[in-house]
Amino acid sequence: MGLEQKKKEYILVTGACGFIGYHLCKYLLNKSFEVIGIDNLSDYYDCILKEERLSLLKKFNKFVFYKIDLKEESLVREIFNIYKPHYVVNLAAQAGVRYSIDNPHAYVDSNIVGFINILEACRNYPVKHLLYASSSSVYGGNKKVPFSTNDNVDHPISFYAATKKANELMAHTYSHLYNIPTSGLRFFTVYGPWGRPDMAYFSFTKNIIEGKPIKIFNQGKMERDFTYIDDIIISIYRLLTVIPKNNPEWSEKRDSINTSFAPYKIYNIGNNNSVQLLKFIKILEEKIGRRAEKIFLDMQPGDIIKTYADISELEKVIGFKPKTNIEDGLGRFVDWYISYYNHNH
């Protein structure tokens, strides 16, 4: 399974210096693909981490990098014009649920304006497949678990989630009007080495190691479907060549709503397992070898109580399911964290 190595098949990855983007680029480059990376190196979190991910990618001779913002439509078009990428993986986004409550405009610029510029570029320079990051947050206030791509997702509880749902709707329109094959990837709490400092597992690790208290929301009564980064990357890689097709016979009465009459598809990419926050913290304490000082707080606006992915569809089409358990994954993260911050500081 995988892409055929024709001459110069370019894969464009936006958000290339982000957590998932960096790992995906590295994986593709190790398989000798030609990768074009785009990132605006936003300062939403520590830029040093992004710069260092970038310097590791620049060691590969098949990697080209452009520091541009996706909201600059002419620059996006220029890159498509030069390289005419065969595959596009759009991972650039303003991330974070809580930040979206204070800074909604940042999400419109990045997640809506940036994405329409990618869609327009794919329309003008046809691609074999556009894959884009959606999010488990689109499930919003849904009570039924596990979350299935066949569930209605019309009840977002954060503006971030609303922009991700909007991406799916925008992609569907372009799939229908211009026959662009699109696949939306609903990621469930991704974690691992080189991860995002704004994520709880990262800040918990930092604070436990430094002997500072950690804030636990909703009194710890939260569950997350934590998905290890390597499982995410293998899933994206295998999905590149699973290209959605038109289905003129499609009917919403009979068929799954994660497909369409257009060449459009939605997948959950999760671990298919929900872990309680307090259990998660206990594993972190064991891996670090220190107890955490805990401050219990109320639920934060925009947060979902529980996420849990139904990944039967993903497994069916790529013959793979994420399987890294939380103990192994957190162990690898803690090892990376300690070596990275000891070396660098």
mmCIF file of C-alpha atoms in Angstrom:
data_model
loop_
_atom_site.group_PDB
_atom_site.id
_atom_site.type_symbol
_atom_site.label_atom_id
_atom_site.label_comp_id
_atom_site.label_asym_id
_atom_site.label_seq_id
_atom_site.Cartn_x
_atom_site.Cartn_y
_atom_site.Cartn_z
ATOM 1 C CA MET A 1 0.000 0.000 0.000
ATOM 2 C CA GLY A 2 1.342 3.459 -0.737
ATOM 3 C CA LEU A 3 1.987 5.968 -3.443
ATOM 4 C CA GLU A 4 3.665 5.070 -6.678
ATOM 5 C CA GLN A 5 7.060 6.705 -6.961
ATOM 6 C CA LYS A 6 6.640 8.494 -10.257
ATOM 7 C CA LYS A 7 9.044 11.222 -11.090
ATOM 8 C CA LYS A 8 8.430 14.293 -8.992
ATOM 9 C CA GLU A 9 5.126 13.563 -7.349
ATOM 10 C CA TYR A 10 4.866 16.527 -5.026
ATOM 11 C CA ILE A 11 3.023 16.351 -1.749
ATOM 12 C CA LEU A 12 2.143 19.729 -0.270
ATOM 13 C CA VAL A 13 1.801 19.855 3.520
ATOM 14 C CA THR A 14 0.467 23.034 5.125
ATOM 15 C CA GLY A 15 1.265 23.611 8.784
ATOM 16 C CA ALA A 16 4.509 21.731 8.102
ATOM 17 C CA CYS A 17 6.216 23.026 11.262
ATOM 18 C CA GLY A 18 3.270 22.132 13.465
ATOM 19 C CA PHE A 19 3.128 18.972 15.545
ATOM 20 C CA ILE A 20 1.314 16.681 13.086
ATOM 21 C CA GLY A 21 2.745 18.466 10.037
ATOM 22 C CA TYR A 22 6.339 17.964 11.154
ATOM 23 C CA HIS A 23 5.843 14.239 11.785
ATOM 24 C CA LEU A 24 4.023 13.749 8.479
ATOM 25 C CA CYS A 25 6.724 15.562 6.480
ATOM 26 C CA LYS A 26 9.441 13.528 8.165
ATOM 27 C CA TYR A 27 7.610 10.276 7.441
ATOM 28 C CA LEU A 28 7.096 11.167 3.763
ATOM 29 C CA LEU A 29 10.693 12.363 3.353
ATOM 30 C CA ASN A 30 11.983 9.121 4.858
ATOM 31 C CA LYS A 31 10.029 7.392 2.083
ATOM 32 C CA SER A 32 11.760 9.676 -0.459
ATOM 33 C CA PHE A 33 8.774 11.771 -1.486
ATOM 34 C CA GLU A 34 9.181 15.337 -2.693
ATOM 35 C CA VAL A 35 7.567 17.454 0.017
ATOM 36 C CA ILE A 36 6.656 21.130 -0.099
ATOM 37 C CA GLY A 37 6.110 22.528 3.372
ATOM 38 C CA ILE A 38 4.192 25.715 4.106
ATOM 39 C CA ASP A 39 3.916 27.343 7.534
ATOM 40 C CA ASN A 40 3.448 30.872 8.834
ATOM 41 C CA LEU A 41 5.373 30.022 12.040
ATOM 42 C CA SER A 42 2.682 31.745 14.121
ATOM 43 C CA ASP A 43 3.567 32.564 17.699
ATOM 44 C CA TYR A 44 0.443 30.936 19.187
ATOM 45 C CA TYR A 45 2.925 28.708 21.028
ATOM 46 C CA ASP A 46 6.718 28.630 21.430
ATOM 47 C CA CYS A 47 8.251 29.405 18.036
ATOM 48 C CA ILE A 48 11.543 27.789 19.035
ATOM 49 C CA LEU A 49 9.860 24.394 18.902
ATOM 50 C CA LYS A 50 8.585 25.140 15.368
ATOM 51 C CA GLU A 51 11.994 26.438 14.255
ATOM 52 C CA GLU A 52 13.687 23.301 15.545
ATOM 53 C CA ARG A 53 11.190 21.005 13.841
ATOM 54 C CA LEU A 54 11.855 22.977 10.655
ATOM 55 C CA SER A 55 15.642 22.682 10.972
ATOM 56 C CA LEU A 56 15.282 18.881 11.220
ATOM 57 C CA LEU A 57 13.146 18.821 8.053
ATOM 58 C CA LYS A 58 15.600 21.032 6.174
ATOM 59 C CA LYS A 59 18.211 18.280 6.467
ATOM 60 C CA PHE A 60 16.289 16.373 3.788
ATOM 61 C CA ASN A 61 17.173 17.355 0.231
ATOM 62 C CA LYS A 62 13.650 16.596 -1.054
ATOM 63 C CA PHE A 63 12.087 19.149 1.273
ATOM 64 C CA VAL A 64 11.282 22.701 0.148
ATOM 65 C CA PHE A 65 9.908 25.204 2.623
ATOM 66 C CA TYR A 66 7.967 28.451 2.259
ATOM 67 C CA LYS A 67 7.111 30.728 5.136
ATOM 68 C CA ILE A 68 3.743 32.031 4.035
ATOM 69 C CA ASP A 69 0.352 32.590 5.566
ATOM 70 C CA LEU A 70 -2.514 30.754 3.889
ATOM 71 C CA LYS A 71 -4.643 33.857 4.013
ATOM 72 C CA GLU A 72 -2.304 35.382 1.373
ATOM 73 C CA GLU A 73 -4.181 34.010 -1.605
ATOM 74 C CA SER A 74 -1.689 35.107 -4.283
ATOM 75 C CA LEU A 75 1.207 33.378 -2.494
ATOM 76 C CA VAL A 76 -0.756 30.142 -2.135
ATOM 77 C CA ARG A 77 -1.640 30.284 -5.829
ATOM 78 C CA GLU A 78 1.990 30.905 -6.753
ATOM 79 C CA ILE A 79 3.149 27.765 -4.973
ATOM 80 C CA PHE A 80 0.485 25.663 -6.694
ATOM 81 C CA ASN A 81 1.487 27.219 -9.982
ATOM 82 C CA ILE A 82 5.174 26.350 -9.512
ATOM 83 C CA TYR A 83 4.811 22.803 -8.153
ATOM 84 C CA LYS A 84 1.337 21.646 -9.204
ATOM 85 C CA PRO A 85 1.202 19.255 -6.229
ATOM 86 C CA HIS A 86 -0.454 15.882 -6.727
ATOM 87 C CA TYR A 87 -1.502 15.528 -3.091
ATOM 88 C CA VAL A 88 -2.306 18.198 -0.532
ATOM 89 C CA VAL A 89 -2.559 17.650 3.212
ATOM 90 C CA ASN A 90 -3.946 20.767 4.903
ATOM 91 C CA LEU A 91 -2.906 20.749 8.554
ATOM 92 C CA ALA A 92 -2.460 24.509 8.952
ATOM 93 C CA ALA A 93 -5.021 25.867 11.374
ATOM 94 C CA GLN A 94 -5.379 28.032 14.388
ATOM 95 C CA ALA A 95 -5.587 25.305 17.006
ATOM 96 C CA GLY A 96 -7.016 25.188 20.507
ATOM 97 C CA VAL A 97 -10.544 25.269 21.901
ATOM 98 C CA ARG A 98 -10.034 27.730 24.760
ATOM 99 C CA TYR A 99 -8.126 30.288 22.691
ATOM 100 C CA SER A 100 -11.053 30.411 20.248
ATOM 101 C CA ILE A 101 -13.234 31.934 22.956
ATOM 102 C CA ASP A 102 -10.901 34.938 23.338
ATOM 103 C CA ASN A 103 -9.656 35.258 19.753
ATOM 104 C CA PRO A 104 -12.338 34.139 17.298
ATOM 105 C CA HIS A 105 -10.926 36.263 14.459
ATOM 106 C CA ALA A 106 -7.676 34.292 14.416
ATOM 107 C CA TYR A 107 -9.771 31.206 13.606
ATOM 108 C CA VAL A 108 -11.618 32.905 10.767
ATOM 109 C CA ASP A 109 -8.314 34.008 9.164
ATOM 110 C CA SER A 110 -6.609 30.670 9.442
ATOM 111 C CA ASN A 111 -9.343 28.039 9.383
ATOM 112 C CA ILE A 112 -11.846 29.684 7.026
ATOM 113 C CA VAL A 113 -9.947 32.160 4.813
ATOM 114 C CA GLY A 114 -6.839 29.945 4.699
ATOM 115 C CA PHE A 115 -8.899 26.902 3.775
ATOM 116 C CA ILE A 116 -10.872 28.600 1.002
ATOM 117 C CA ASN A 117 -7.541 29.652 -0.538
ATOM 118 C CA ILE A 118 -6.399 26.021 -0.504
ATOM 119 C CA LEU A 119 -9.695 24.887 -2.054
ATOM 120 C CA GLU A 120 -9.466 27.541 -4.767
ATOM 121 C CA ALA A 121 -5.881 26.511 -5.525
ATOM 122 C CA CYS A 122 -6.964 22.856 -5.795
ATOM 123 C CA ARG A 123 -9.713 23.938 -8.186
ATOM 124 C CA ASN A 124 -7.314 25.912 -10.405
ATOM 125 C CA TYR A 125 -4.493 23.344 -10.249
ATOM 126 C CA PRO A 126 -6.324 20.010 -9.963
ATOM 127 C CA VAL A 127 -4.959 17.596 -7.361
ATOM 128 C CA LYS A 128 -5.401 13.842 -7.007
ATOM 129 C CA HIS A 129 -6.535 14.162 -3.397
ATOM 130 C CA LEU A 130 -6.934 16.864 -0.767
ATOM 131 C CA LEU A 131 -6.855 15.669 2.834
ATOM 132 C CA TYR A 132 -7.550 18.190 5.576
ATOM 133 C CA ALA A 133 -7.596 18.266 9.362
ATOM 134 C CA SER A 134 -10.987 18.362 10.960
ATOM 135 C CA SER A 135 -11.391 17.628 14.665
ATOM 136 C CA SER A 136 -13.181 15.450 17.197
ATOM 137 C CA SER A 137 -14.486 18.734 18.620
ATOM 138 C CA VAL A 138 -17.111 18.819 15.828
ATOM 139 C CA TYR A 139 -19.081 16.270 17.877
ATOM 140 C CA GLY A 140 -19.798 19.109 20.304
ATOM 141 C CA GLY A 141 -22.570 18.385 22.760
ATOM 142 C CA ASN A 142 -23.307 14.894 21.409
ATOM 143 C CA LYS A 143 -24.080 12.362 24.160
ATOM 144 C CA LYS A 144 -23.918 9.126 22.186
ATOM 145 C CA VAL A 145 -20.520 7.409 22.297
ATOM 146 C CA PRO A 146 -18.430 6.248 20.595
ATOM 147 C CA PHE A 147 -18.644 9.186 18.174
ATOM 148 C CA SER A 148 -19.412 7.916 14.700
ATOM 149 C CA THR A 149 -18.880 9.743 11.407
ATOM 150 C CA ASN A 150 -22.517 8.888 10.785
ATOM 151 C CA ASP A 151 -23.645 11.073 13.716
ATOM 152 C CA ASN A 152 -25.118 14.532 13.247
ATOM 153 C CA VAL A 153 -22.538 17.226 14.100
ATOM 154 C CA ASP A 154 -24.688 20.357 14.140
ATOM 155 C CA HIS A 155 -24.144 21.252 17.797
ATOM 156 C CA PRO A 156 -20.604 22.606 18.238
ATOM 157 C CA ILE A 157 -19.757 24.056 21.647
ATOM 158 C CA SER A 158 -16.693 26.108 20.694
ATOM 159 C CA PHE A 159 -15.973 28.451 17.809
ATOM 160 C CA TYR A 160 -12.929 26.306 16.948
ATOM 161 C CA ALA A 161 -15.293 23.352 16.418
ATOM 162 C CA ALA A 162 -17.586 25.511 14.289
ATOM 163 C CA THR A 163 -14.678 26.409 11.971
ATOM 164 C CA LYS A 164 -13.762 22.731 11.594
ATOM 165 C CA LYS A 165 -17.345 21.800 10.763
ATOM 166 C CA ALA A 166 -17.302 24.706 8.277
ATOM 167 C CA ASN A 167 -14.205 23.183 6.645
ATOM 168 C CA GLU A 168 -16.094 19.942 6.057
ATOM 169 C CA LEU A 169 -18.994 21.835 4.466
ATOM 170 C CA MET A 170 -16.657 23.920 2.297
ATOM 171 C CA ALA A 171 -14.783 20.802 1.173
ATOM 172 C CA HIS A 172 -18.046 19.100 0.257
ATOM 173 C CA THR A 173 -19.098 22.028 -1.912
ATOM 174 C CA TYR A 174 -15.794 21.994 -3.795
ATOM 175 C CA SER A 175 -15.876 18.215 -4.163
ATOM 176 C CA HIS A 176 -19.326 18.551 -5.701
ATOM 177 C CA LEU A 177 -18.788 21.622 -7.896
ATOM 178 C CA TYR A 178 -15.250 20.944 -9.108
ATOM 179 C CA ASN A 179 -14.838 17.215 -8.611
ATOM 180 C CA ILE A 180 -11.975 17.648 -6.134
ATOM 181 C CA PRO A 181 -11.565 14.438 -4.097
ATOM 182 C CA THR A 182 -11.492 15.490 -0.421
ATOM 183 C CA SER A 183 -11.101 13.571 2.832
ATOM 184 C CA GLY A 184 -11.738 15.220 6.189
ATOM 185 C CA LEU A 185 -9.798 13.776 9.115
ATOM 186 C CA ARG A 186 -11.366 14.157 12.537
ATOM 187 C CA PHE A 187 -8.370 13.814 14.831
ATOM 188 C CA PHE A 188 -8.880 12.806 18.444
ATOM 189 C CA THR A 189 -6.491 14.322 21.052
ATOM 190 C CA VAL A 190 -3.141 13.744 19.370
ATOM 191 C CA TYR A 191 -0.085 13.491 21.622
ATOM 192 C CA GLY A 192 3.570 12.473 21.473
ATOM 193 C CA PRO A 193 7.157 13.762 21.084
ATOM 194 C CA TRP A 194 7.522 17.263 19.583
ATOM 195 C CA GLY A 195 3.922 17.884 20.640
ATOM 196 C CA ARG A 196 2.035 21.114 21.267
ATOM 197 C CA PRO A 197 2.903 22.992 24.476
ATOM 198 C CA ASP A 198 -0.682 24.284 24.763
ATOM 199 C CA MET A 199 -2.008 20.735 25.193
ATOM 200 C CA ALA A 200 -2.743 19.437 28.704
ATOM 201 C CA TYR A 201 -0.344 16.465 28.584
ATOM 202 C CA PHE A 202 2.514 18.830 27.703
ATOM 203 C CA SER A 203 1.810 21.448 30.365
ATOM 204 C CA PHE A 204 1.105 18.740 32.974
ATOM 205 C CA THR A 205 4.498 17.167 32.254
ATOM 206 C CA LYS A 206 6.250 20.527 32.473
ATOM 207 C CA ASN A 207 4.571 21.454 35.760
ATOM 208 C CA ILE A 208 5.041 18.039 37.414
ATOM 209 C CA ILE A 209 8.756 18.052 36.537
ATOM 210 C CA GLU A 210 9.128 21.634 37.790
ATOM 211 C CA GLY A 211 7.161 20.897 40.976
ATOM 212 C CA LYS A 212 4.341 23.291 40.062
ATOM 213 C CA PRO A 213 0.638 22.506 40.541
ATOM 214 C CA ILE A 214 -1.500 21.326 37.634
ATOM 215 C CA LYS A 215 -5.023 22.564 36.941
ATOM 216 C CA ILE A 216 -7.606 19.838 36.499
ATOM 217 C CA PHE A 217 -10.929 20.948 35.065
ATOM 218 C CA ASN A 218 -14.380 19.554 35.828
ATOM 219 C CA GLN A 219 -12.882 17.982 38.964
ATOM 220 C CA GLY A 220 -11.079 15.519 36.701
ATOM 221 C CA LYS A 221 -14.329 14.006 35.409
ATOM 222 C CA MET A 222 -13.224 14.135 31.789
ATOM 223 C CA GLU A 223 -12.293 11.419 29.330
ATOM 224 C CA ARG A 224 -10.270 11.684 26.146
ATOM 225 C CA ASP A 225 -9.528 9.364 23.273
ATOM 226 C CA PHE A 226 -5.765 9.983 23.253
ATOM 227 C CA THR A 227 -4.175 9.099 19.924
ATOM 228 C CA TYR A 228 -0.425 8.623 19.585
ATOM 229 C CA ILE A 229 1.238 10.646 16.830
ATOM 230 C CA ASP A 230 2.743 7.666 14.930
ATOM 231 C CA ASP A 231 -0.725 6.091 14.587
ATOM 232 C CA ILE A 232 -2.056 9.374 13.175
ATOM 233 C CA ILE A 233 0.760 9.579 10.621
ATOM 234 C CA ILE A 234 0.379 6.002 9.371
ATOM 235 C CA SER A 235 -3.360 6.606 8.991
ATOM 236 C CA ILE A 236 -2.845 9.804 6.961
ATOM 237 C CA TYR A 237 -0.207 8.130 4.799
ATOM 238 C CA ARG A 238 -2.437 5.183 3.982
ATOM 239 C CA LEU A 239 -5.409 7.435 3.270
ATOM 240 C CA LEU A 240 -3.470 9.465 0.672
ATOM 241 C CA THR A 241 -4.179 6.843 -1.970
ATOM 242 C CA VAL A 242 -7.717 6.025 -0.799
ATOM 243 C CA ILE A 243 -9.313 8.557 -3.098
ATOM 244 C CA PRO A 244 -13.054 9.216 -2.701
ATOM 245 C CA LYS A 245 -15.164 8.632 -5.806
ATOM 246 C CA ASN A 246 -18.430 10.111 -7.031
ATOM 247 C CA ASN A 247 -21.472 8.058 -6.164
ATOM 248 C CA PRO A 248 -24.485 9.188 -8.255
ATOM 249 C CA GLU A 249 -26.622 6.551 -6.491
ATOM 250 C CA TRP A 250 -25.947 8.052 -3.048
ATOM 251 C CA SER A 251 -28.998 8.612 -0.867
ATOM 252 C CA GLU A 252 -29.068 10.006 2.656
ATOM 253 C CA LYS A 253 -31.839 7.556 3.529
ATOM 254 C CA ARG A 254 -29.658 4.576 2.792
ATOM 255 C CA ASP A 255 -26.030 5.660 2.833
ATOM 256 C CA SER A 256 -23.668 6.906 5.468
ATOM 257 C CA ILE A 257 -23.517 10.691 5.857
ATOM 258 C CA ASN A 258 -19.703 10.548 5.944
ATOM 259 C CA THR A 259 -19.860 9.933 2.175
ATOM 260 C CA SER A 260 -21.725 11.695 -0.616
ATOM 261 C CA PHE A 261 -22.720 11.793 -4.267
ATOM 262 C CA ALA A 262 -19.544 13.924 -4.541
ATOM 263 C CA PRO A 263 -15.969 12.548 -4.156
ATOM 264 C CA TYR A 264 -16.029 13.352 -0.437
ATOM 265 C CA LYS A 265 -15.329 11.379 2.712
ATOM 266 C CA ILE A 266 -14.961 11.934 6.471
ATOM 267 C CA TYR A 267 -12.931 9.729 8.831
ATOM 268 C CA ASN A 268 -12.379 9.561 12.567
ATOM 269 C CA ILE A 269 -8.743 9.002 13.486
ATOM 270 C CA GLY A 270 -8.624 8.048 17.138
ATOM 271 C CA ASN A 271 -7.469 5.289 19.417
ATOM 272 C CA ASN A 272 -10.991 3.872 19.889
ATOM 273 C CA ASN A 273 -10.501 4.022 23.641
ATOM 274 C CA SER A 274 -11.416 6.658 26.212
ATOM 275 C CA VAL A 275 -9.036 7.329 29.108
ATOM 276 C CA GLN A 276 -10.094 9.126 32.282
ATOM 277 C CA LEU A 277 -8.121 12.267 32.977
ATOM 278 C CA LEU A 278 -7.156 11.136 36.488
ATOM 279 C CA LYS A 279 -5.866 7.809 35.180
ATOM 280 C CA PHE A 280 -3.937 9.709 32.541
ATOM 281 C CA ILE A 281 -2.334 11.925 35.211
ATOM 282 C CA LYS A 282 -1.476 8.853 37.309
ATOM 283 C CA ILE A 283 0.390 7.314 34.339
ATOM 284 C CA LEU A 284 2.219 10.616 33.789
ATOM 285 C CA GLU A 285 3.262 10.688 37.456
ATOM 286 C CA GLU A 286 4.602 7.145 37.167
ATOM 287 C CA LYS A 287 6.569 7.911 33.992
ATOM 288 C CA ILE A 288 8.029 11.102 35.475
ATOM 289 C CA GLY A 289 8.603 9.590 38.917
ATOM 290 C CA ARG A 290 6.922 12.453 40.814
ATOM 291 C CA ARG A 291 3.515 13.164 42.273
ATOM 292 C CA ALA A 292 1.548 16.085 40.880
ATOM 293 C CA GLU A 293 0.123 18.792 43.083
ATOM 294 C CA LYS A 294 -3.446 19.031 41.828
ATOM 295 C CA ILE A 295 -5.810 21.997 41.744
ATOM 296 C CA PHE A 296 -9.364 20.913 40.909
ATOM 297 C CA LEU A 297 -11.440 23.442 39.000
ATOM 298 C CA ASP A 298 -14.836 23.675 37.331
ATOM 299 C CA MET A 299 -15.558 22.849 33.716
ATOM 300 C CA GLN A 300 -14.259 25.379 31.189
ATOM 301 C CA PRO A 301 -16.507 26.827 28.491
ATOM 302 C CA GLY A 302 -16.106 25.044 25.166
ATOM 303 C CA ASP A 303 -14.760 21.814 26.639
ATOM 304 C CA ILE A 304 -16.242 18.410 25.841
ATOM 305 C CA ILE A 305 -16.655 15.973 28.756
ATOM 306 C CA LYS A 306 -15.763 12.841 26.834
ATOM 307 C CA THR A 307 -14.370 11.934 23.423
ATOM 308 C CA TYR A 308 -14.319 8.417 22.046
ATOM 309 C CA ALA A 309 -13.836 7.518 18.377
ATOM 310 C CA ASP A 310 -15.588 4.865 16.360
ATOM 311 C CA ILE A 311 -12.884 3.988 13.816
ATOM 312 C CA SER A 312 -14.527 1.028 12.072
ATOM 313 C CA GLU A 313 -14.610 2.952 8.782
ATOM 314 C CA LEU A 314 -10.921 3.856 8.947
ATOM 315 C CA GLU A 315 -9.941 0.289 9.743
ATOM 316 C CA LYS A 316 -12.044 -1.019 6.874
ATOM 317 C CA VAL A 317 -10.413 1.147 4.210
ATOM 318 C CA ILE A 318 -6.766 1.198 5.338
ATOM 319 C CA GLY A 319 -6.458 -2.121 7.164
ATOM 320 C CA PHE A 320 -4.880 -0.393 10.155
ATOM 321 C CA LYS A 321 -6.099 0.820 13.490
ATOM 322 C CA PRO A 322 -4.268 3.049 15.963
ATOM 323 C CA LYS A 323 -3.003 0.781 18.705
ATOM 324 C CA THR A 324 -0.348 2.539 20.798
ATOM 325 C CA ASN A 325 -1.567 2.306 24.382
ATOM 326 C CA ILE A 326 -1.471 5.312 26.662
ATOM 327 C CA GLU A 327 1.309 3.901 28.886
ATOM 328 C CA ASP A 328 3.708 3.396 25.963
ATOM 329 C CA GLY A 329 2.782 6.660 24.264
ATOM 330 C CA LEU A 330 3.143 8.792 27.385
ATOM 331 C CA GLY A 331 6.387 7.012 28.251
ATOM 332 C CA ARG A 332 7.822 7.992 24.863
ATOM 333 C CA PHE A 333 6.597 11.555 25.269
ATOM 334 C CA VAL A 334 8.130 11.937 28.738
ATOM 335 C CA ASP A 335 11.458 10.494 27.511
ATOM 336 C CA TRP A 336 11.473 12.982 24.629
ATOM 337 C CA TYR A 337 10.474 15.888 26.879
ATOM 338 C CA ILE A 338 13.231 15.243 29.408
ATOM 339 C CA SER A 339 15.948 14.794 26.790
ATOM 340 C CA TYR A 340 14.789 17.791 24.718
ATOM 341 C CA TYR A 341 14.569 20.256 27.603
ATOM 342 C CA ASN A 342 17.741 18.979 29.294
ATOM 343 C CA HIS A 343 19.741 19.332 26.094
ATOM 344 C CA ASN A 344 18.385 22.734 25.249
ATOM 345 C CA HIS A 345 18.268 24.488 28.570
#
